[in-house]
Amino acid sequence: MSEKLLESRPWLKYFMPFLTWLPNVTKQSLKQDIMAAITGAIVVLPQGVAFAAIAGMPPQYGLFTAMVPAIIAAFWGSSFHLVSGPTTAASIMLAAFLSTLAEPASADYVTLALTITFMVGVVQVTMGIFKLGALVNFISHSVIVGFTAGAGILIGFKQIKNFFALPIPRGSHPHEIAHYFFTHTSEINWYAFAVGISTLLAGIIVKKWFKKIPYMIAAMVAGSVVGVILNQMFGGAEVTALKTVGKLTEWYPPLSSPDFSFETFQTLAPAVLAITFLALTEAVAIAKSIAVKSGQKLDGNQEFIGQGLSNLVGSFFSAYVATGSFNRSGVNYEAGAKSPIAAAVAGVLLIFILFAVAPLAAYLPVPSMAAILFLVAYGIIDIHHMKIITKTSKGEAGVLFLTFFCTLFLHLDQAIIIGVIASFIFYLLHTSKPNVSVRTINQHDERRKFTELDSDNPKECPQVKFIRVDGSLFFGALGNIEDKFDEFANKCPTQKHLALLAQSINFIDVAGSEFLVKLAETKKAEGGDLYIYKAKPKFMRPLVSGDHLHHIGEDHFYDSKGDIIRDLIPKMDLEICKTCTKRIFNECEGLPKP
């Protein structure tokens, strides 16, 4: 039915993309999706509470964010396995910006969080509609690794107050938290510490040796049990001063409303772009990594629309900024999910699971929650990739650590922007110095291919210079390219002819086109000419549209090196040929010999 509908109305797939995969759902695949959904709903339970704590939201809001947004993103996104919901990066970005505007977990704070979620959703949908999916590629992997590492450190420092029950002032920077801690160790609540360390050890042990058990749930249970025992042994919460998260008063996402006032929009606008890009980068990167395993073809722009709608709709159902979750998406795929139904069903199941466990939050000590966040913080610091980036590229390592330190000492939205700018600068510095090398004919090869001029192939024609450029001919690179060309020309003034091997040039702009025209005119003035070998369509387009071809010569573009050489031979200076003993080309045999 849906297939026929799409055939008659193909535009429907943009509004109801689920029609493209829904007909393929079978009884067997549905069964696998439901089993995967049960696993996913259980996994998100402790994570949702933890991420809400990071975001400065009441604990149930982390779980609400894993409900409606997960369902919307599943049906309107592109990936079969991506699961949307609360994440560490989005949560800490939200808290970093909103904590300066309102008291965390207060009614005003929640309203601002819902409003920024609505704004992020609108921007994401707009980007998807206008097919701006490629923009997220400008946030490099090094920026993400540096940001998440810094975010992990921040999460850890901010939970020290809860882990040790110390009254550290809100909004303190890491160095201020460290100073306060070491100067107030006498004020540590050792009951709180006992609960926190019990939770931490339980989480580590279960994660390492009992991998089939959800380690966060096990750790929470352990911390809650220790808290109850301590209260029983030492006279209750009045003595131990152990605070708990408190009973979750709501188990389903109530209707909510963002603040649509212009003043609020104006206040939140600076953070929207940074959160949008970070959320989309997370979602697209996770979807791509799983698609490589599953063999699915993704539509990045549709994924933008799905993520945007999930936030836009979610803001009216008590959800804060949602994006793709690496852990839950990975669990979803490994659990055997076959379609987006798994993520959607997990969102529905979570409502019923929350109904059952909501009262139990009254027994979850705050130090235990802090210990869980320590585990989360450690988990997002990607030491493995930090080592690889540091070893592989000094420039990328510089971007990574710049983003890392900016995350620690500046606002998080500023850290992302600085990281992106640093990536741009590194990219421009890299692309502005393309490899420019002299090539010659490989006389040891039967097909006489072009090869680099070196000790194995030391001979080149005294009248023709073959140069290969591995990069793009654009304004930023022309200075370095011109210097190289001048250097080669000065070394051998008799090489009046120049053959540009263009097979590795992917892009050429107006400045690059004018450079080629100038180069051709210079060579002609010297008594030689410019020849271009294996130019790609993207190379040719600006030359054609800018009317530059006739300056270079339409017959000076070749797909065969044999044709270049045959056209060059008649233009050779025979006096130079008489003194040449190299005989680089087979065609040289017909020229005067020394």
Tab-separated table of C-alpha atoms in Angstrom, residues 32 86 184 247-248 259 265 304 308 356 370 444 484 492 511 536 585:
chain	number	residue	atom	x	y	z
A	32	GLN	CA	13.653	-8.685	17.420
A	86	PRO	CA	19.778	12.824	26.588
A	184	HIS	CA	37.922	22.285	53.783
A	247	LYS	CA	10.703	10.337	44.827
A	248	LEU	CA	9.989	11.086	41.168
A	259	ASP	CA	8.785	30.717	26.518
A	265	PHE	CA	14.893	34.108	22.315
A	304	PHE	CA	18.785	16.589	10.493
A	308	GLY	CA	15.086	18.690	14.686
A	356	ALA	CA	7.376	1.044	38.462
A	370	ALA	CA	27.701	11.752	42.078
A	444	HIS	CA	62.432	1.246	-15.979
A	484	LYS	CA	57.611	26.264	-6.274
A	492	CYS	CA	66.570	24.937	-15.500
A	511	ALA	CA	42.298	32.988	-8.739
A	536	LYS	CA	38.909	16.686	-14.036
A	585	PHE	CA	61.114	9.946	-24.737
